[in-house]
Coordinates of C-alpha atoms in Angstrom, one line a residue:
X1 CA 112.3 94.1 86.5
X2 CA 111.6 96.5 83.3
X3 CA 113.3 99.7 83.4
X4 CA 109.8 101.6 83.2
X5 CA 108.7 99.7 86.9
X6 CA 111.8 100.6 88.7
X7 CA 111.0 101.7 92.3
X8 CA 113.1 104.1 94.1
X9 CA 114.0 101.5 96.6
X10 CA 116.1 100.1 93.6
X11 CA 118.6 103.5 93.5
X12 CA 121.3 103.3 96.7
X13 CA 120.4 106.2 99.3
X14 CA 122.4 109.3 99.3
X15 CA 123.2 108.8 95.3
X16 CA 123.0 112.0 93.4
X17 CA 120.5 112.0 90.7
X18 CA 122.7 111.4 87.6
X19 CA 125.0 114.4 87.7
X20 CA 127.9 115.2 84.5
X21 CA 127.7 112.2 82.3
X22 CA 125.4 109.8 84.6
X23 CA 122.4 108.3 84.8
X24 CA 119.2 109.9 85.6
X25 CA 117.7 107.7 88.0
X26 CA 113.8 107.2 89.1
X27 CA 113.0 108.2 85.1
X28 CA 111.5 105.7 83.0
X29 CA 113.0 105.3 79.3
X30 CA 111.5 107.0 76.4
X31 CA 111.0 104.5 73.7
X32 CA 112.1 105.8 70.1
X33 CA 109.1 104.4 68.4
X34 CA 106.2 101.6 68.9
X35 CA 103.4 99.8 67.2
X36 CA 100.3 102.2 67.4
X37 CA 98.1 99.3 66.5
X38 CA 99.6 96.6 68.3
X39 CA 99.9 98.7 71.5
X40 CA 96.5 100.2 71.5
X41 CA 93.5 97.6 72.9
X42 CA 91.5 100.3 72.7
X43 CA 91.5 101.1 69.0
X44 CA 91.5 97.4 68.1
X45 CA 88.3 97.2 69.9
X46 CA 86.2 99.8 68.2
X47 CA 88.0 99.8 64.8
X48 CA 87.1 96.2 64.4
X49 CA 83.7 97.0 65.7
X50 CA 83.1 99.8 63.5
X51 CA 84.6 97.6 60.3
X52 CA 87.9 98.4 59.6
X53 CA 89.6 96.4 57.9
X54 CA 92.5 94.9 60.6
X55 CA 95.3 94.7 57.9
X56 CA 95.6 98.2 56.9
X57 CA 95.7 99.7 60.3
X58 CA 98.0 96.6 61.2
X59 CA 100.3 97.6 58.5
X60 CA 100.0 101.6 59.3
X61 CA 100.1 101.6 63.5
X62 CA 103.7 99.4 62.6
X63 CA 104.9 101.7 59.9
X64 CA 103.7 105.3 61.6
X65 CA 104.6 104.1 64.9
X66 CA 108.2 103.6 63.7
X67 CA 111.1 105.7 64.7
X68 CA 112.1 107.3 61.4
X69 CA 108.8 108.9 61.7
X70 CA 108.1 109.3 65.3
X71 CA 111.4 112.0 64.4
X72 CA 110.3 113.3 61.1
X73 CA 107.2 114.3 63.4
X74 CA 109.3 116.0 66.2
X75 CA 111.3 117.8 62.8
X76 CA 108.0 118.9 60.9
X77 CA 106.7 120.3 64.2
X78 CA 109.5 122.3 64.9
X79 CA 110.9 123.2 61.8
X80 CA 107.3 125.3 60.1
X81 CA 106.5 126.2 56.7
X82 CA 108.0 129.8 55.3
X83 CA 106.2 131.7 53.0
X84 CA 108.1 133.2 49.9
X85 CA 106.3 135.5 48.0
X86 CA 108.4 136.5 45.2
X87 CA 111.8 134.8 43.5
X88 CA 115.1 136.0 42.7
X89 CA 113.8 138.6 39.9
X90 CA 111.1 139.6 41.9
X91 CA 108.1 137.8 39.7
X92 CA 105.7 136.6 42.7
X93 CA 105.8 132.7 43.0
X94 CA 103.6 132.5 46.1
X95 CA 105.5 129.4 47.8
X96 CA 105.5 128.2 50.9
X97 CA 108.9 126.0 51.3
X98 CA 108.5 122.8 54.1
X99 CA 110.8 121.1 55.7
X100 CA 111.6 117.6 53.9
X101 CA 109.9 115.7 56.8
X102 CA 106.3 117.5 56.1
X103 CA 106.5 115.9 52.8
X104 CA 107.8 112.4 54.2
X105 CA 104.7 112.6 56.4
X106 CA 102.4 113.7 53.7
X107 CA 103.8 110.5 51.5
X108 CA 103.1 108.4 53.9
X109 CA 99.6 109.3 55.3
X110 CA 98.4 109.7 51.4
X111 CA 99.8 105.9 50.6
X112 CA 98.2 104.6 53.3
X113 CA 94.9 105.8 52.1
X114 CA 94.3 108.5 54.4
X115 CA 92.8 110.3 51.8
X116 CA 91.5 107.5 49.2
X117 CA 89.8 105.2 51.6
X118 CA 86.2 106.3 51.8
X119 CA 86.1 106.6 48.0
X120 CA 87.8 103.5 46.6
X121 CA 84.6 101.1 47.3
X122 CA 85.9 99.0 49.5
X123 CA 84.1 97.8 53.1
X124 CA 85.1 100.1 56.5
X125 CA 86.7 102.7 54.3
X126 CA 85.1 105.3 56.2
X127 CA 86.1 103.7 59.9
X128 CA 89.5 102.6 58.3
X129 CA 90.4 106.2 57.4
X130 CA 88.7 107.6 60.5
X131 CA 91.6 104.9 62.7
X132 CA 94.2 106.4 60.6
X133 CA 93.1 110.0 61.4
X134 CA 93.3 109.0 64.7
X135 CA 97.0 107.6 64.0
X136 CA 98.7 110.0 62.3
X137 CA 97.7 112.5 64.8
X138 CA 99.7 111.0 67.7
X139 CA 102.8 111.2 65.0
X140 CA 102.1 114.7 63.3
X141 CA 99.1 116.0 63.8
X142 CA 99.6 119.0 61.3
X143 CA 99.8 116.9 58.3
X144 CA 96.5 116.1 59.0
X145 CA 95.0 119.0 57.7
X146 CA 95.5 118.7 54.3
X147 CA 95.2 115.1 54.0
X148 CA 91.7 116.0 55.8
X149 CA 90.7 118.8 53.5
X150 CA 91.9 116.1 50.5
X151 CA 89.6 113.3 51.5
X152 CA 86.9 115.9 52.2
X153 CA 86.9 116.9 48.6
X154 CA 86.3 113.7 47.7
X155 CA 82.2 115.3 48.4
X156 CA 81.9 117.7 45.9
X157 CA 83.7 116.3 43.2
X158 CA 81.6 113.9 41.9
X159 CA 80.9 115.1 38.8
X160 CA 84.7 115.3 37.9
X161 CA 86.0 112.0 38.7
X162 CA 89.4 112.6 37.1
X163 CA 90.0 114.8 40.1
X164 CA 88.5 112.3 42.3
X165 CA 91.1 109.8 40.7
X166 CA 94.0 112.2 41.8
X167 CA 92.7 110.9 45.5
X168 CA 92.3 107.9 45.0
X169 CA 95.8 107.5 43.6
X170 CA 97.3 107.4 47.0
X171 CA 100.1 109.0 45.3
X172 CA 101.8 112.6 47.0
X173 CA 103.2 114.7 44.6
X174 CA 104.3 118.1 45.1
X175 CA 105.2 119.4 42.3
X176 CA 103.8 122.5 40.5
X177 CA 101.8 121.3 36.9
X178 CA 98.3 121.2 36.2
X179 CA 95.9 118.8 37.1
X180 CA 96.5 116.2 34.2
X181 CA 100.3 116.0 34.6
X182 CA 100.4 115.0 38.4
X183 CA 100.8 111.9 40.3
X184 CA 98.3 112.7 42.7
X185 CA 96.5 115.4 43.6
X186 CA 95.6 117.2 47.2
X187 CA 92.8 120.0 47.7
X188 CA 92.1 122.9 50.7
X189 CA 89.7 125.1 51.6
X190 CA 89.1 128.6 51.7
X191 CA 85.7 129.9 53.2
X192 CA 86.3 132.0 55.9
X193 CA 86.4 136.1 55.9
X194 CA 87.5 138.8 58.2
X195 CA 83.9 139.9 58.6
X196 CA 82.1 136.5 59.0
X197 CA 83.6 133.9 60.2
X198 CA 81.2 131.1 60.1
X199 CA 78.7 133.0 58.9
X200 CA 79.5 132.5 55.3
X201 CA 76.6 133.8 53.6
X202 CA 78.2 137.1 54.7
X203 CA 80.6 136.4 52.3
X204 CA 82.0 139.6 49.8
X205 CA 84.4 137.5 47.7
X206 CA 83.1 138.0 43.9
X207 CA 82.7 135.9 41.4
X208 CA 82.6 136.8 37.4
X209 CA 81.9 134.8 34.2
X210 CA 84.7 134.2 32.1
X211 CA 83.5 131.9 29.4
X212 CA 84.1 128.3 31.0
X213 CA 85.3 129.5 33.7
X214 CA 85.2 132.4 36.1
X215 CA 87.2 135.0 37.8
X216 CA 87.6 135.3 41.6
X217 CA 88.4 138.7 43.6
X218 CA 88.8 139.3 47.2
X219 CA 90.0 138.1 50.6
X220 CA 89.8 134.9 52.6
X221 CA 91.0 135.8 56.0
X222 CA 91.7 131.6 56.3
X223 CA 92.8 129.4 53.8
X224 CA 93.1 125.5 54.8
X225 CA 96.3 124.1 53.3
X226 CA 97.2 127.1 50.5
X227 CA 99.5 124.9 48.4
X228 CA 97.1 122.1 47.3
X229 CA 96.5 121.6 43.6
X230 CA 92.6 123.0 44.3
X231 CA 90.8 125.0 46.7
X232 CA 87.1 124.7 47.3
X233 CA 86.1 128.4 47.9
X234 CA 82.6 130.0 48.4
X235 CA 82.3 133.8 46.3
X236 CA 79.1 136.1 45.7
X237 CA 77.3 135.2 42.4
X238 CA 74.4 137.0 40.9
X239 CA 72.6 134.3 41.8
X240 CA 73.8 134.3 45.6
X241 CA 76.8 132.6 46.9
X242 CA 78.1 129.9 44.5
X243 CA 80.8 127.1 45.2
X244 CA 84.0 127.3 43.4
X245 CA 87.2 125.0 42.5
X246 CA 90.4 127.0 41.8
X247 CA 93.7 125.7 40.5
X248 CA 96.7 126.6 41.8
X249 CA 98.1 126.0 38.5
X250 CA 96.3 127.1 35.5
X251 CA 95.9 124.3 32.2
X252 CA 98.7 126.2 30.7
X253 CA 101.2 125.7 33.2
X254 CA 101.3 129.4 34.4
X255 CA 100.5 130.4 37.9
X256 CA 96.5 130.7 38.9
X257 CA 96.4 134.2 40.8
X258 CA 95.8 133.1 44.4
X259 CA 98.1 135.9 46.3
X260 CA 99.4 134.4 49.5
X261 CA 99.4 137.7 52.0
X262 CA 100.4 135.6 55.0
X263 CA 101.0 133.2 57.3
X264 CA 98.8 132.2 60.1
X265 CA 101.0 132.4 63.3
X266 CA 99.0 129.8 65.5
X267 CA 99.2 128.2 68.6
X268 CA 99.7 124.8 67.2
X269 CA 99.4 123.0 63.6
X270 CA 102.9 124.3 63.2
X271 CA 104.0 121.8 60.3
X272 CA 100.9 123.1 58.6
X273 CA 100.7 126.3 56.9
X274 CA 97.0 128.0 56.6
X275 CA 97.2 131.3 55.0
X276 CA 95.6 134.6 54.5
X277 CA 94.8 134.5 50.7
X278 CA 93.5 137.5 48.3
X279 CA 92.4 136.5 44.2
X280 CA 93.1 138.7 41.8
X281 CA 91.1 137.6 39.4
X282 CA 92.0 133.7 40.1
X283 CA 90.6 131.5 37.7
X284 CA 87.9 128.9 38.9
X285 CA 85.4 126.1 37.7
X286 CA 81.8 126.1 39.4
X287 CA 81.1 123.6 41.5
X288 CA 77.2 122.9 42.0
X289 CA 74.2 125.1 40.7
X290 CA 74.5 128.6 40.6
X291 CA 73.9 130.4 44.0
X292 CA 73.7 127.1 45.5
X293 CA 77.0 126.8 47.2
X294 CA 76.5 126.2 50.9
X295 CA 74.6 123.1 49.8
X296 CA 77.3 122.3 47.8
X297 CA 80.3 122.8 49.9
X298 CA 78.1 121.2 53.2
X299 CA 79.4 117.4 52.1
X300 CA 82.7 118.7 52.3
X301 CA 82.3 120.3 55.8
X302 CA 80.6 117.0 56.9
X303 CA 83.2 114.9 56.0
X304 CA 86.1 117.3 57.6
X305 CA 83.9 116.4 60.9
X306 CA 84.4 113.2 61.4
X307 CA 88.0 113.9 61.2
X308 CA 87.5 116.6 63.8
X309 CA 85.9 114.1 65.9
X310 CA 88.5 111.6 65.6
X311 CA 91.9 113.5 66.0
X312 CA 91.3 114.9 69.4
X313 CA 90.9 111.2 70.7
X314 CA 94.5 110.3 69.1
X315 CA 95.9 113.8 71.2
X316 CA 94.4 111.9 74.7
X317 CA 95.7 109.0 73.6
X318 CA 99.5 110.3 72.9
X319 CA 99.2 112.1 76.1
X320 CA 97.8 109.1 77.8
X321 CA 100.2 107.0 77.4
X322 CA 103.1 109.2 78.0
X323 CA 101.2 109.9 82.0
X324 CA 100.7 106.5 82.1
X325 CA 104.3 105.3 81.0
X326 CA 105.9 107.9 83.7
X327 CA 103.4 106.7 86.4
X328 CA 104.6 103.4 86.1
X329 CA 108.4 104.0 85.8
X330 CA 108.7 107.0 88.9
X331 CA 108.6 106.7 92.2
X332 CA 107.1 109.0 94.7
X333 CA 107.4 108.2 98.9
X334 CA 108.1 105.3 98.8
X335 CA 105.6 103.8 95.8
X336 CA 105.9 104.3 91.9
X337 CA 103.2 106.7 91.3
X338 CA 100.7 104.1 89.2
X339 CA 100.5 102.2 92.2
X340 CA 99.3 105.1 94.5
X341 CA 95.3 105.4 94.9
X342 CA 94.7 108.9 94.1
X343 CA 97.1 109.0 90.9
X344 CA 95.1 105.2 89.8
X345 CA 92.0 107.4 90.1
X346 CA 93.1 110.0 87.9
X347 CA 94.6 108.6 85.4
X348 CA 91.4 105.8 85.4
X349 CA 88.9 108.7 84.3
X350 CA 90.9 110.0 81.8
X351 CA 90.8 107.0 80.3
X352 CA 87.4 106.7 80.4
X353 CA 86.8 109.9 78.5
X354 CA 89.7 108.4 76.0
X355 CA 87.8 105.4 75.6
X356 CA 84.3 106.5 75.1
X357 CA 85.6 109.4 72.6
X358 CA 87.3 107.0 70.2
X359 CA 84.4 104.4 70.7
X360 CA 82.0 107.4 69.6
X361 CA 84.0 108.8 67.0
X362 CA 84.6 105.3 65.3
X363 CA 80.9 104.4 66.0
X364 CA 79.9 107.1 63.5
X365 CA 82.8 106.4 61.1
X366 CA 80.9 103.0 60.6
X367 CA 77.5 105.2 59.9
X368 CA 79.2 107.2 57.3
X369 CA 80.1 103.7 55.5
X370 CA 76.3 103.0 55.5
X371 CA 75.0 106.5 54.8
X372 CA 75.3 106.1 50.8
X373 CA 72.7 103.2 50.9
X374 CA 70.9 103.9 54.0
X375 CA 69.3 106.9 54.3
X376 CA 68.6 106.3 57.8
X377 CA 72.4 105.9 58.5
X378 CA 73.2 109.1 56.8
X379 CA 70.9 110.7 59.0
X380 CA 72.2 109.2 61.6
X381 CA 75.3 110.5 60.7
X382 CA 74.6 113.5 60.5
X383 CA 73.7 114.2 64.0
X384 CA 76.0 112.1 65.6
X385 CA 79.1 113.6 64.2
X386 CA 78.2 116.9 66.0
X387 CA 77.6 115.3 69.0
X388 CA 81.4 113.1 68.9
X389 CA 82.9 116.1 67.8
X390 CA 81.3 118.5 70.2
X391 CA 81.7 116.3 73.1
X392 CA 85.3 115.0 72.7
X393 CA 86.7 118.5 71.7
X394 CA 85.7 119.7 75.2
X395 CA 87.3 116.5 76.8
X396 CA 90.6 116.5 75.2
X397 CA 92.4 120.1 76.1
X398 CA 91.4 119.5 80.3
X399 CA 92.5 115.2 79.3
X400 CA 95.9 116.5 77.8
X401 CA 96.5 119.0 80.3
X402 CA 96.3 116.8 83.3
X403 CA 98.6 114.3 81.6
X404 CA 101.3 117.0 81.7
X405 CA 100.4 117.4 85.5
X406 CA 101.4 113.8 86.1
X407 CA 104.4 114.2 84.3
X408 CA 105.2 117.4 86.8
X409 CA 108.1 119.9 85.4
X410 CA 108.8 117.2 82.5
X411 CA 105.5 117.6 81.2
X412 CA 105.9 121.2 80.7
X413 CA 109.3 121.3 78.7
X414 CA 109.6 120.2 75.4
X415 CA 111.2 117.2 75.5
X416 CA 108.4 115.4 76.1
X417 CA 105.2 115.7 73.5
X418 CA 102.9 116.9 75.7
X419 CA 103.4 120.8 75.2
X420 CA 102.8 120.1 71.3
X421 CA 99.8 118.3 72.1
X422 CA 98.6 120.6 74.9
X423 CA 98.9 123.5 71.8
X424 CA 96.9 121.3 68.9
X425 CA 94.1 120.3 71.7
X426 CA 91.7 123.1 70.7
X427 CA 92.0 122.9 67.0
X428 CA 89.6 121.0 66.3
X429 CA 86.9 122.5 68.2
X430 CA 87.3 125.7 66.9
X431 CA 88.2 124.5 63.3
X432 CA 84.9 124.2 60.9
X433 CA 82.3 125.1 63.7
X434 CA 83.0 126.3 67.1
X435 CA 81.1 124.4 70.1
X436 CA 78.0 127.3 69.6
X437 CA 78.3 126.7 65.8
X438 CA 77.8 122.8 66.7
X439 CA 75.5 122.5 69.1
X440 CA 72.8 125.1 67.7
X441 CA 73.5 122.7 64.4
X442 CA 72.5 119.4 66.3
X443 CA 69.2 121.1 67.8
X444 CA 68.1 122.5 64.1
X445 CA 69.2 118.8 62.4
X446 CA 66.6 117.2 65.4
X447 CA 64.1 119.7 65.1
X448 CA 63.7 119.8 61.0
X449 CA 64.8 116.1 60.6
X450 CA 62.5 113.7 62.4
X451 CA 64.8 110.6 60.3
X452 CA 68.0 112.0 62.3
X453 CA 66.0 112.0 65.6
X454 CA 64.3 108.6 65.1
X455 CA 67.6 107.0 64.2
X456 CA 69.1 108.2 67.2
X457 CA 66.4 107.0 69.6
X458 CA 66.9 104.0 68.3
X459 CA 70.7 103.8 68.6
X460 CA 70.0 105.4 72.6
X461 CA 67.8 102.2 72.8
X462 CA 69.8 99.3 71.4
X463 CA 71.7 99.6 74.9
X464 CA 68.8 99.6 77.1
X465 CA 68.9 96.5 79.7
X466 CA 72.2 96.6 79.9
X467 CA 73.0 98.8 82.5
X468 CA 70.5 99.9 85.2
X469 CA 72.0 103.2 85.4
X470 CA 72.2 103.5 82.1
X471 CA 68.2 102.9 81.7
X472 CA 67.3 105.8 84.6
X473 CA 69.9 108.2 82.8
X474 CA 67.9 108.0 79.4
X475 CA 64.7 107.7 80.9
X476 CA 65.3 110.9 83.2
X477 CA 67.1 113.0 79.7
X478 CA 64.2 112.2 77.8
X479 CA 61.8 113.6 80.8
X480 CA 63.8 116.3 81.0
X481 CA 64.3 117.4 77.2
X482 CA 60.9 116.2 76.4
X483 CA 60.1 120.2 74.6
X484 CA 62.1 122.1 72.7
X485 CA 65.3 122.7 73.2
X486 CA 65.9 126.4 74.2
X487 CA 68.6 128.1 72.6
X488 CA 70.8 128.8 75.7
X489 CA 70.6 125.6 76.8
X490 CA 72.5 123.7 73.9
X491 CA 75.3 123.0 75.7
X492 CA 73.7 121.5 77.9
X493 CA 71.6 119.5 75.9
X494 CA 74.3 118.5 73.6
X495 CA 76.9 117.5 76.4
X496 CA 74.1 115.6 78.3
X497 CA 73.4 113.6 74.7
X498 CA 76.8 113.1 73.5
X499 CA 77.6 111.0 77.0
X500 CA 74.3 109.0 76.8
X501 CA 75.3 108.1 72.7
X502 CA 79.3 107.3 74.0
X503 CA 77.7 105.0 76.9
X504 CA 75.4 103.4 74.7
X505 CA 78.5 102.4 72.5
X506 CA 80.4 101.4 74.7
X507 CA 77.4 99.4 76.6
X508 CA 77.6 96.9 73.2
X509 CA 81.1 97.3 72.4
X510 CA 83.5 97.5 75.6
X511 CA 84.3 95.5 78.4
X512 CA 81.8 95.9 80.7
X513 CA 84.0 97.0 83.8
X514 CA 84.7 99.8 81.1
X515 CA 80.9 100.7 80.1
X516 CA 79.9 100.3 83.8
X517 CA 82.7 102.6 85.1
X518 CA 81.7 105.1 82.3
X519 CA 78.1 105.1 83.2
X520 CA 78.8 105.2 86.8
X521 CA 81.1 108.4 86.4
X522 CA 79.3 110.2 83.3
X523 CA 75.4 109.5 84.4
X524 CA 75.8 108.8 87.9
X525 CA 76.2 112.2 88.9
X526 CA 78.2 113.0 92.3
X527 CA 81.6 113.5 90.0
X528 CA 83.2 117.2 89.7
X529 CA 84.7 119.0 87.1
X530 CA 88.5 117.3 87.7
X531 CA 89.7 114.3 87.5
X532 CA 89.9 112.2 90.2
X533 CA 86.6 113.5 91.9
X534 CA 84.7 110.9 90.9
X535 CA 82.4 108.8 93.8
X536 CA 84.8 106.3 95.6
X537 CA 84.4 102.9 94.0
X538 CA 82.6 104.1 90.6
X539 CA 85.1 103.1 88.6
X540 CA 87.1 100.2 88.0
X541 CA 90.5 101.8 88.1
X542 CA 92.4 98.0 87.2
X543 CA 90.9 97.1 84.4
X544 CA 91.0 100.8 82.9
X545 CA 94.5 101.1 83.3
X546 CA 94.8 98.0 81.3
X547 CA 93.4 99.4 78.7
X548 CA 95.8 102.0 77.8
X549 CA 98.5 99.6 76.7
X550 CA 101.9 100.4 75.7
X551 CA 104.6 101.2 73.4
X552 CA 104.6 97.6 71.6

């Protein structure tokens, strides 16, 4: 019998629960590391059905999986960035010092291809990075960040592909030189101001010629990875807001000057650092036409949200397996707890909302690897990467935090991951668009692009017939939403859409006890707001279980 399916009946009666020096009984063992490929049935599924390419994520589930970096995560997490603002003599350096496993992490997600994939040509790239998104988020999920903000660059740099060589390098180098003497290069983001928010075009950052170049002054109240070789930045022109690369370090070797004022203090993302910046006359290359820099930075925020669709599944999946693990190594009256009916029922639906977030989220990686030949894919894409990322951000912070209910009090200290995960789970919703910011985006993108509606009608359709549930749901949405969409009712529009795209997915890519369960639960109605409230029998709670795997 394996240590994790130990039953209570196995312990003598009357023994004391380990006590000075013994063992703790009725626990299951912690594994120091696994394959995150080989363990996962889920993400094999949909990866390879979206077109990734099986030896890659082979090769990274083994190596992220491992225990060397199953610690440097734990270390990066809890050891976070410090800012240092001047050196010895008191000449401003604006540094932020990491602990050596950020930069262990950051080597290994960049030569993997985190970054590089979607723009080295090859087939998948897109779903391929996408998988490792979802990876390296059950290790670290603050490195993500800048390797994010890095690929997302990738979209406005076109016209300089030296810089889009630095990506593609899959090389991590941290030192301080100029563009042409690095390795590799990374990039970040600074948009945001105190006064704003999303609303960019509110912007007062200025921007002034300088020859070549120009000069940058003002604030950004949120800067996305400071200490990357470029930021893409949005400033007021004469022309209206214009889009802007800055150096961190000038041609010249000297010090570009970005002012880092502080450190974010936030919930989560610890390893990362995201400052508070000010430029004091920074120098910076246009990017685009003059005045035309929301067009031009909008690539760049499209590509950061497929990655903000794709990390919160990798949080429920980390958190799933660590209920699921506990559920079948502890016992409870009499029965390990994965054996008891209500438990099974829980933990069933949360895979179910697991499953049909990473199916979604993959599902559009593989549209983004169409969308530069196919305009209907791009448009496709468009529309459905608001509706994975609005959908599975709301999912994944009520997912995580139920998983730390099954663990009880151990889910709530530290030595388990779930309090870090708990912490990153809203990240992603509120980073780059909140859930107002997205779903008012998906109603203007089906209202002024008939392509992006079209496309998804027909993507809603490909699974008709195959579940009779299924068919009445879409038939009934469509009756419902047949006019526009009123403003207040987005969410609801946008939630409603979101499950009828994840069921369609899984409908022609999943198991069918899966897709039938999911349409059962999601469409059905009769289910409430918890888990385990779904209708007796909707779900088949045996075959979802399987699908959670295992440390491998």
């Amino acid at each position: 019998m394996s240590e994790a399916r130990r039953s209570i009946s196995d312990t003598a009666p009357g023994r004391p629960e380990g006590g000075a020096g013994g063992e703790p009984l009725n626990q299951p063992t912690w594994p120091d590391g696994g394959d995150l490929w080989a363990g996962d049935p889920v993400l094999r599924c949909h990866a390879l059905a979206a077109g990734a390419d099986a030896g890659i994520l082979e090769a990274s589930g083994a190596r992220l999986g491992s225990a060397p970096l199953r610690q440097a995560g734990r270390e990066a997490e809890a050891n976070p960035p410090k800012l240092e603002r001047f050196d010895r003599r008191g000449a401003r350096i604006d540094r932020i010092a990491f602990h050596p496993a950020y930069h262990l992490l950051m080597e290994e997600g960049i030569a993997a291809g985190y970054a590089a994939l979607p723009w080295e040509g090859g087939p998948g790239g897109y779903a391929a990075h996408a998988a490792l998104v979802y990876l390296m988020t059950q290790v670290e999920p603050g490195v993500c960040c800048p390797m994010t903000m890095t690929c997302a660059a990738g979209a406005v740099l076109g016209p300089r592909p030296e810089l889009v060589r630095g990506i593609t390098a899959r090389r991590y180098d941290g030192r301080e030189l100029p563009w042409g003497q690095k390795d590799g290069l990374t990039f970040g983001m600074a948009m945001t101001e105190k006064q704003g928010g999303s609303d960019v075009r509110a912007n007062l950052c200025r921007a002034e010629s300088d020859g070549e170049g120009v000069r940058l002054w003002g604030h950004k109240w949120f800067c996305s990875a400071p200490m990357s070789d470029g930021l893409v930045t949005l400033a007021q022109t004469d022309a209206g807001l214009g889009c802007f690369l800055v150096p961190r370090i000038l041609p010249d070797g000297g010090l570009n000057e970005v002012h880092l004022v502080r450190l974010k203090d936030k919930l989560g993302n610890r390893a990362n650092a995201s400052a508070e910046i000010e430029y004091h006359g920074a120098w910076a290359l246009p990017l685009g036409a003059p005045g035309d820099g929301v067009r031009t930075i909008i690539p760049m925020v499209h590509h950061t949200r497929l990655d903000t669709a794709m990390a919160p599944p990798g949080l429920m999946r980390a958190a799933l397996l660590q209920a699921v693990h506990w559920c079948r190594g502890r016992a409870v009256f009499g029965r390990n707890l994965v054996d008891q009916p209500l438990m099974r029922q829980v933990l069933a639906e949360m895979v179910l909302d697991w499953e049909g977030a990473t199916a979604l989220g993959l599902h559009v990686a593989a549209a983004y690897d169409k969308a530069g030949t196919d305009p209907e894919a791009a448009a496709y894409a468009r529309v459905a990467v608001a509706l994975a990322k609005f959908l599975s951000n709301k999912l994944a912070p009520q997912l995580v935090y139920e998983c730390m209910e099954c663990l009880g009090g151990m889910g709530y200290v530290g030595d388990t991951p779930l309090p870090m995960l708990y912490r990153e789970a809203p990240l992603n919703s509120i980073w780059e668009g909140s859930g107002n910011v997205i779903c008012l985006d998906i109603l203007r993108t089906l209202q002024k692009e008939p392509a992006a509606r079209e496309a998804l009608d027909r993507s809603l359709d490909a699974a008709r017939g195959g579940d009779r549930g299924y068919d009445r749901a879409l038939e009934a949405f469509r009756d419902r939403w047949d006019a526009a969409v009123e403003e207040g009712r987005a969410r609801a529009f946008a939630e409603e859409l979101a499950q009828l795209l994840t069921a369609s997915v899984l409908l022609r890519q999943a198991p069918m006890a899966v897709a039938e369960s999911y349409v059962a639960l999601r469409l059905g109605g009769g289910c409430g707001r918890a888990y385990g409230t779904g209708p007796a029998g909707a779900v088949a709670t045996d075959a979802l279980l399987e699908r959670v795997g295992g440390f491998s």
